[in-house]
């Protein structure tokens, strides 16, 4: 309970601190909590700001149908929303700067074709642990390269779901929020783009946010971020092909570069090549993989990716090993999304964020009654990830065989990758929160 409260307090405080005429802004808090205690605390926080003259609305709904998309869709139905032309969307752990609206709204005013202005995420807890440093490297590349390219070349990119402002007319023309996948943000962006709306990414407008620092939370997030786009690709391919409002090159960019390469092929190739195929070649000496394909080209691409975060270049090797492990989870999620197999295609687990709880002493008045702790065996079991351990074992066997009989010295990489799989498989990565 305390974890969520700290995050909500930071977010609501930042939203209420936006520098904008008070009669021309409405702060809407969409609370999809299922815990009555948390709902009461968030409502009290909203009432506290309302007593200071802030125009803030606390909204809840009877169920969580559609998850975030359902909450956003319900939020747009309120009568006071009809007074508004734009909606800025911030997740519960995002904290915009006071001048956020002054830096973004003018672009809408001076260009009626713009439907979305996206800001950049700035991570307040990037230095919390090695796992958050790895995430920072991946996301910095996404913002500095992928979003910049999409914005400057085709005026299209995937909405990041938060830290952005939509023109409400663009949302309505695109058909509003839909919950057919777990990436309602990307879904809306693609549909709005097909209606002819332009998008603008502003790298200099940075919004404070928090990275998931527990491995369990990160795995759930990456499943959603990989499964959702693959499922959306499956559902929207023909709609994009048949669209007559956008150019052929924009269709090619959206289908090939945005979806196929970055959301599908990249994950699958990384996992199959570096975690399955190359290790398997140690058992078949007749198979030789050219060094340019196995080492040189991937190294160049990786180094270029890492330049997005210069301060972490020294962590490059750790980042490669970490990303290879995560490629397994992303590949699994991608196949689930493409073929809609299993019950996890529309799985939505809220990404747990810790806020300042790890640095803040809990007041005695908020102390919870003592509860029985889970058995030690149960706590250990929660931290075991079977797939990671299985692939780690496979790589370790391949490394041992290559050390004994191989000639290409692949065992150096294989041992390092196997150890990484074991570390993550036993849950020794990220911030460890004691289980109660």
XYZ file of C-alpha atoms in Angstrom:
436
model
C 0.000 0.000 0.000
C 2.773 2.412 0.911
C 4.570 1.729 -2.361
C 1.651 2.944 -4.461
C 0.921 5.885 -2.191
C 4.384 7.400 -2.536
C 4.186 7.124 -6.335
C 0.716 8.657 -6.509
C 1.731 11.550 -4.273
C 4.663 12.454 -6.521
C 2.576 12.254 -9.685
C -0.422 14.206 -8.388
C 1.837 16.882 -6.904
C 3.611 17.324 -10.254
C 0.343 17.477 -12.219
C -1.119 20.048 -9.852
C 2.077 22.093 -10.129
C 1.803 22.626 -13.897
C 2.138 26.283 -14.819
C -1.090 27.075 -16.668
C -4.123 29.314 -16.027
C -6.227 27.562 -13.391
C -9.460 28.190 -15.324
C -8.047 26.484 -18.416
C -6.827 23.185 -16.986
C -8.504 20.148 -15.417
C -6.476 17.508 -13.564
C -8.202 14.155 -13.940
C -7.015 11.269 -11.743
C -8.169 7.911 -13.121
C -7.864 5.403 -10.290
C -8.184 1.753 -11.302
C -7.066 0.434 -7.923
C -8.782 -2.616 -6.496
C -7.638 -2.034 -2.914
C -10.178 0.151 -1.025
C -7.452 1.443 1.295
C -5.366 2.717 -1.627
C -8.433 4.276 -3.244
C -9.208 6.162 -0.040
C -5.662 7.460 0.237
C -5.551 8.648 -3.378
C -8.954 10.313 -3.030
C -7.780 12.120 0.095
C -4.724 13.340 -1.797
C -6.977 14.727 -4.544
C -9.233 16.405 -1.990
C -6.191 18.012 -0.371
C -5.219 19.647 -3.670
C -8.835 20.582 -4.432
C -8.938 22.474 -1.121
C -6.059 24.584 -2.449
C -8.115 25.694 -5.435
C -6.843 23.145 -7.968
C -9.464 21.943 -10.466
C -8.892 18.237 -9.879
C -11.315 15.374 -10.536
C -11.008 11.954 -8.910
C -12.616 9.264 -11.088
C -13.112 5.548 -10.502
C -15.152 2.915 -12.325
C -17.001 -0.210 -11.282
C -14.638 -2.673 -12.992
C -11.258 -2.895 -14.712
C -12.539 -4.047 -18.115
C -10.025 -3.009 -20.761
C -7.436 -2.074 -18.133
C -5.693 1.201 -19.046
C -7.570 1.568 -22.350
C -10.860 1.053 -20.533
C -9.976 3.641 -17.893
C -8.942 6.212 -20.504
C -12.059 5.558 -22.574
C -14.253 5.976 -19.501
C -12.381 9.116 -18.504
C -13.104 10.749 -21.859
C -16.866 10.314 -21.366
C -17.220 12.849 -18.553
C -19.078 16.026 -19.489
C -16.279 18.377 -18.442
C -13.941 16.777 -20.989
C -16.045 18.337 -23.761
C -14.642 21.715 -22.696
C -11.106 20.583 -23.538
C -9.168 20.504 -26.815
C -6.124 18.572 -25.586
C -5.374 15.829 -23.087
C -1.956 15.259 -21.499
C -1.495 11.665 -20.331
C 0.801 10.800 -17.428
C 1.165 7.388 -15.821
C 1.144 7.188 -12.040
C 4.937 7.407 -11.729
C 5.471 10.328 -14.149
C 6.232 13.834 -12.945
C 6.075 16.611 -15.578
C 7.979 19.834 -15.028
C 5.896 22.990 -14.339
C 6.623 24.366 -17.847
C 5.637 21.129 -19.627
C 2.471 22.589 -21.196
C 4.203 25.829 -22.224
C 6.753 23.784 -24.176
C 4.241 21.534 -25.950
C 0.877 23.216 -26.522
C 2.219 25.906 -28.953
C 3.016 23.180 -31.506
C -0.677 22.270 -31.673
C -1.764 25.884 -31.984
C 0.553 26.642 -34.909
C 0.048 23.355 -36.790
C -3.521 21.991 -36.973
C -2.256 18.729 -38.532
C -0.422 17.668 -35.381
C -2.380 15.145 -33.347
C 0.292 14.096 -30.839
C 3.293 15.704 -29.162
C 5.452 13.198 -27.307
C 7.955 14.122 -24.615
C 10.954 12.103 -23.525
C 11.241 10.034 -20.357
C 13.960 10.917 -17.844
C 14.664 8.184 -15.321
C 14.996 9.252 -11.707
C 16.126 5.814 -10.510
C 18.491 4.817 -13.335
C 21.335 4.413 -10.821
C 19.341 2.268 -8.403
C 20.842 -1.020 -9.599
C 22.566 -2.607 -12.583
C 19.233 -3.698 -14.064
C 17.939 -0.121 -14.202
C 21.198 0.964 -15.867
C 20.604 -1.683 -18.557
C 17.044 -0.463 -19.096
C 18.270 3.106 -19.400
C 20.635 2.100 -22.214
C 17.849 0.391 -24.173
C 15.299 3.167 -23.694
C 17.768 5.972 -24.418
C 18.381 4.402 -27.830
C 14.632 4.119 -28.364
C 14.074 7.814 -27.656
C 17.231 9.272 -29.188
C 17.085 7.234 -32.396
C 13.796 5.440 -33.046
C 11.467 8.226 -31.930
C 13.601 10.953 -33.497
C 13.708 9.131 -36.840
C 9.975 8.441 -36.874
C 9.186 12.047 -35.998
C 11.568 13.704 -38.458
C 11.047 11.443 -41.487
C 7.476 10.194 -41.540
C 5.909 12.208 -38.682
C 4.899 8.845 -37.207
C 6.048 6.834 -34.217
C 4.425 4.770 -31.509
C 2.896 6.775 -28.702
C 4.700 5.781 -25.500
C 1.469 5.721 -23.502
C 2.518 8.567 -21.231
C 4.373 11.902 -21.184
C 2.514 12.929 -24.336
C -0.320 15.260 -25.307
C -3.088 14.336 -27.717
C -5.410 16.599 -29.640
C -8.799 15.228 -28.569
C -10.128 15.632 -32.123
C -7.417 13.194 -33.306
C -8.402 10.637 -30.667
C -12.072 10.873 -31.641
C -11.445 10.682 -35.380
C -9.237 7.616 -34.901
C -12.036 5.822 -33.059
C -11.011 6.439 -29.462
C -9.251 4.095 -27.079
C -9.504 0.356 -27.819
C -8.616 -2.583 -25.594
C -8.123 -5.235 -28.296
C -4.402 -5.469 -27.400
C -2.256 -4.578 -24.381
C -0.698 -1.649 -26.277
C -3.649 0.721 -26.490
C -1.191 3.601 -26.932
C 0.414 2.152 -30.062
C -2.978 1.077 -31.377
C -4.314 4.631 -31.166
C -1.150 6.059 -32.718
C -1.344 3.776 -35.750
C -5.049 4.467 -36.298
C -4.569 8.232 -35.936
C -1.659 8.135 -38.377
C -3.809 6.311 -40.924
C -6.297 9.181 -40.635
C -3.560 11.604 -41.698
C -2.586 13.095 -38.330
C 1.070 14.047 -37.797
C 3.141 13.333 -34.704
C 5.971 15.334 -33.165
C 8.626 14.079 -30.755
C 10.368 16.637 -28.519
C 13.579 15.250 -27.081
C 14.226 18.411 -25.083
C 10.950 18.079 -23.161
C 11.828 15.557 -20.470
C 9.422 14.092 -17.930
C 10.640 12.398 -14.769
C 9.689 8.738 -14.567
C 10.678 5.550 -12.807
C 12.036 2.289 -14.179
C 10.863 -1.041 -12.744
C 13.660 -2.144 -10.442
C 12.489 -5.659 -9.569
C 13.093 -8.432 -12.090
C 9.564 -9.816 -11.730
C 8.005 -6.430 -12.541
C 10.386 -5.926 -15.454
C 9.529 -9.342 -16.939
C 5.801 -8.573 -16.824
C 6.393 -5.195 -18.457
C 8.518 -6.667 -21.249
C 5.936 -9.375 -21.911
C 3.290 -6.695 -22.437
C 5.600 -4.528 -24.538
C 6.503 -7.473 -26.823
C 3.219 -9.388 -26.991
C 1.050 -6.310 -27.583
C 2.879 -4.927 -30.664
C 3.065 -8.377 -32.273
C -0.663 -8.875 -31.709
C -1.414 -5.391 -33.077
C 0.732 -6.159 -36.148
C -1.393 -9.263 -36.741
C -4.630 -7.292 -36.459
C -3.711 -4.137 -38.392
C -1.588 -5.345 -41.326
C -4.400 -5.383 -43.882
C -5.892 -2.164 -42.514
C -2.555 -0.429 -43.129
C -2.179 -1.969 -46.601
C -5.669 -0.887 -47.704
C -5.425 2.644 -46.313
C -5.580 5.381 -48.955
C -4.763 8.448 -46.852
C -1.057 7.762 -46.319
C 1.767 7.344 -48.824
C 3.189 4.006 -49.932
C 6.515 4.788 -48.259
C 4.800 5.483 -44.950
C 3.013 2.125 -45.199
C 6.321 0.383 -45.904
C 7.985 2.166 -42.998
C 5.152 1.281 -40.620
C 4.839 -2.377 -41.622
C 8.475 -3.208 -42.263
C 10.598 -0.993 -40.034
C 8.237 -0.077 -37.202
C 6.469 -3.423 -36.787
C 8.239 -6.319 -38.524
C 11.889 -5.487 -37.869
C 11.736 -3.758 -34.483
C 8.758 -5.480 -32.867
C 9.053 -9.023 -34.247
C 12.259 -10.010 -36.047
C 14.746 -8.299 -33.714
C 13.692 -10.323 -30.649
C 13.444 -13.646 -32.464
C 16.765 -13.344 -34.318
C 18.651 -12.274 -31.190
C 17.435 -15.222 -29.138
C 17.609 -17.929 -31.811
C 21.016 -16.904 -33.156
C 22.907 -16.103 -29.937
C 21.218 -18.418 -27.473
C 20.384 -21.450 -29.629
C 22.130 -21.638 -33.019
C 25.651 -20.418 -32.215
C 25.854 -22.559 -29.056
C 24.620 -25.609 -31.013
C 27.381 -25.263 -33.622
C 29.993 -26.381 -31.070
C 28.605 -29.914 -31.458
C 28.919 -29.795 -35.269
C 32.486 -28.826 -36.233
C 31.575 -28.903 -39.951
C 29.370 -25.845 -39.450
C 31.317 -22.604 -39.527
C 29.703 -19.244 -38.837
C 31.565 -16.336 -40.493
C 33.102 -13.984 -37.961
C 31.588 -10.980 -39.728
C 28.111 -12.410 -39.106
C 28.695 -13.687 -35.578
C 30.937 -10.950 -34.208
C 31.776 -7.908 -36.318
C 28.384 -6.679 -37.567
C 26.550 -7.385 -34.268
C 29.337 -5.618 -32.340
C 29.121 -2.519 -34.537
C 25.334 -2.392 -34.181
C 25.564 -2.861 -30.421
C 28.189 -0.157 -29.985
C 26.098 2.289 -32.019
C 23.084 1.470 -29.845
C 25.079 2.051 -26.678
C 26.158 5.535 -27.783
C 22.683 6.676 -26.793
C 23.905 6.486 -23.193
C 27.609 7.498 -23.253
C 27.977 7.304 -19.475
C 27.233 3.558 -19.584
C 29.523 2.499 -22.441
C 31.719 0.662 -19.921
C 28.716 -1.566 -19.158
C 28.392 -2.665 -22.772
C 29.253 -6.334 -22.178
C 26.812 -6.628 -19.289
C 24.122 -4.966 -21.407
C 24.622 -7.447 -24.274
C 24.368 -10.444 -21.944
C 21.333 -8.946 -20.187
C 19.533 -8.177 -23.465
C 20.196 -11.705 -24.753
C 18.461 -13.151 -21.703
C 15.514 -10.787 -22.101
C 15.290 -11.682 -25.803
C 14.064 -15.111 -24.711
C 11.111 -13.613 -22.830
C 10.423 -11.158 -25.647
C 10.514 -13.942 -28.256
C 8.041 -16.005 -26.267
C 5.741 -13.000 -25.872
C 6.075 -12.156 -29.584
C 4.917 -15.627 -30.629
C 2.025 -15.435 -28.168
C 0.981 -12.122 -29.719
C 1.410 -13.259 -33.333
C -0.494 -16.516 -32.966
C -2.714 -15.566 -30.007
C -1.716 -18.732 -28.184
C -2.263 -19.374 -24.502
C -4.105 -17.148 -22.068
C -1.444 -14.438 -21.835
C -2.102 -12.580 -25.096
C -4.167 -9.939 -23.275
C -2.534 -10.333 -19.882
C -2.125 -7.021 -18.067
C -0.114 -6.863 -14.857
C 0.462 -3.409 -13.417
C 4.198 -2.668 -13.411
C 5.191 -2.214 -9.786
C 7.136 0.967 -9.059
C 8.761 1.655 -5.688
C 8.829 5.454 -5.598
C 10.858 6.659 -2.618
C 9.807 3.820 -0.384
C 13.256 2.240 -0.265
C 14.687 5.544 1.009
C 11.849 6.591 3.256
C 11.257 5.497 6.797
C 7.645 4.414 7.298
C 5.863 6.523 9.925
C 4.755 4.616 12.994
C 1.139 5.636 12.414
C 1.196 3.858 9.063
C 2.833 0.708 10.368
C 0.934 -2.427 9.465
C 0.156 -5.174 11.958
C 2.570 -8.037 12.016
C 1.628 -10.827 9.637
C 2.848 -14.362 9.253
C 5.729 -14.561 6.846
C 5.664 -16.996 3.956
C 7.666 -20.196 4.421
C 11.272 -19.850 3.333
C 10.814 -22.482 0.597
C 7.859 -20.549 -0.871
C 9.860 -17.296 -0.920
C 12.745 -18.999 -2.759
C 10.319 -20.562 -5.235
C 8.932 -17.149 -6.157
C 12.385 -16.059 -7.272
C 13.094 -19.054 -9.525
C 12.527 -18.626 -13.275
C 12.537 -22.039 -14.932
C 13.059 -20.982 -18.554
C 16.108 -18.896 -17.709
C 17.588 -21.775 -15.720
C 16.889 -24.261 -18.532
C 18.557 -22.152 -21.221
C 21.420 -21.390 -18.839
C 21.994 -25.126 -18.375
C 21.970 -25.667 -22.149
C 24.552 -22.910 -22.674
C 26.717 -24.248 -19.855
C 26.788 -27.715 -21.437
C 27.671 -26.188 -24.816
C 30.471 -24.172 -23.183
C 31.946 -27.243 -21.499
C 31.894 -29.186 -24.770
C 33.521 -26.314 -26.655
C 36.213 -25.966 -23.993
C 37.034 -29.653 -24.331
C 36.762 -30.131 -28.102
C 36.185 -26.784 -29.808
C 38.601 -24.589 -31.736
C 36.746 -21.256 -31.978
C 36.877 -20.272 -28.306
C 33.094 -19.814 -28.227
C 33.191 -21.092 -24.645
C 34.287 -17.645 -23.433
C 30.991 -16.138 -24.561
C 28.955 -19.232 -23.697
C 30.152 -19.365 -20.079
C 29.455 -15.647 -19.616
C 25.986 -15.969 -21.137
C 25.204 -19.088 -19.111
C 26.183 -17.350 -15.871
C 23.934 -14.414 -16.791
C 21.005 -16.761 -17.394
C 21.663 -18.422 -14.017
C 21.875 -15.090 -12.179
C 18.579 -13.960 -13.640
C 17.034 -17.412 -13.330
C 17.676 -17.433 -9.592
C 16.313 -13.908 -9.290
C 19.584 -12.279 -8.235
C 19.069 -9.184 -10.345
C 17.389 -5.873 -9.670
C 16.119 -4.630 -6.331
C 15.107 -7.377 -3.944
C 11.998 -6.594 -1.891
C 11.619 -8.861 1.162
C 8.501 -11.017 0.943
C 6.047 -10.757 3.841
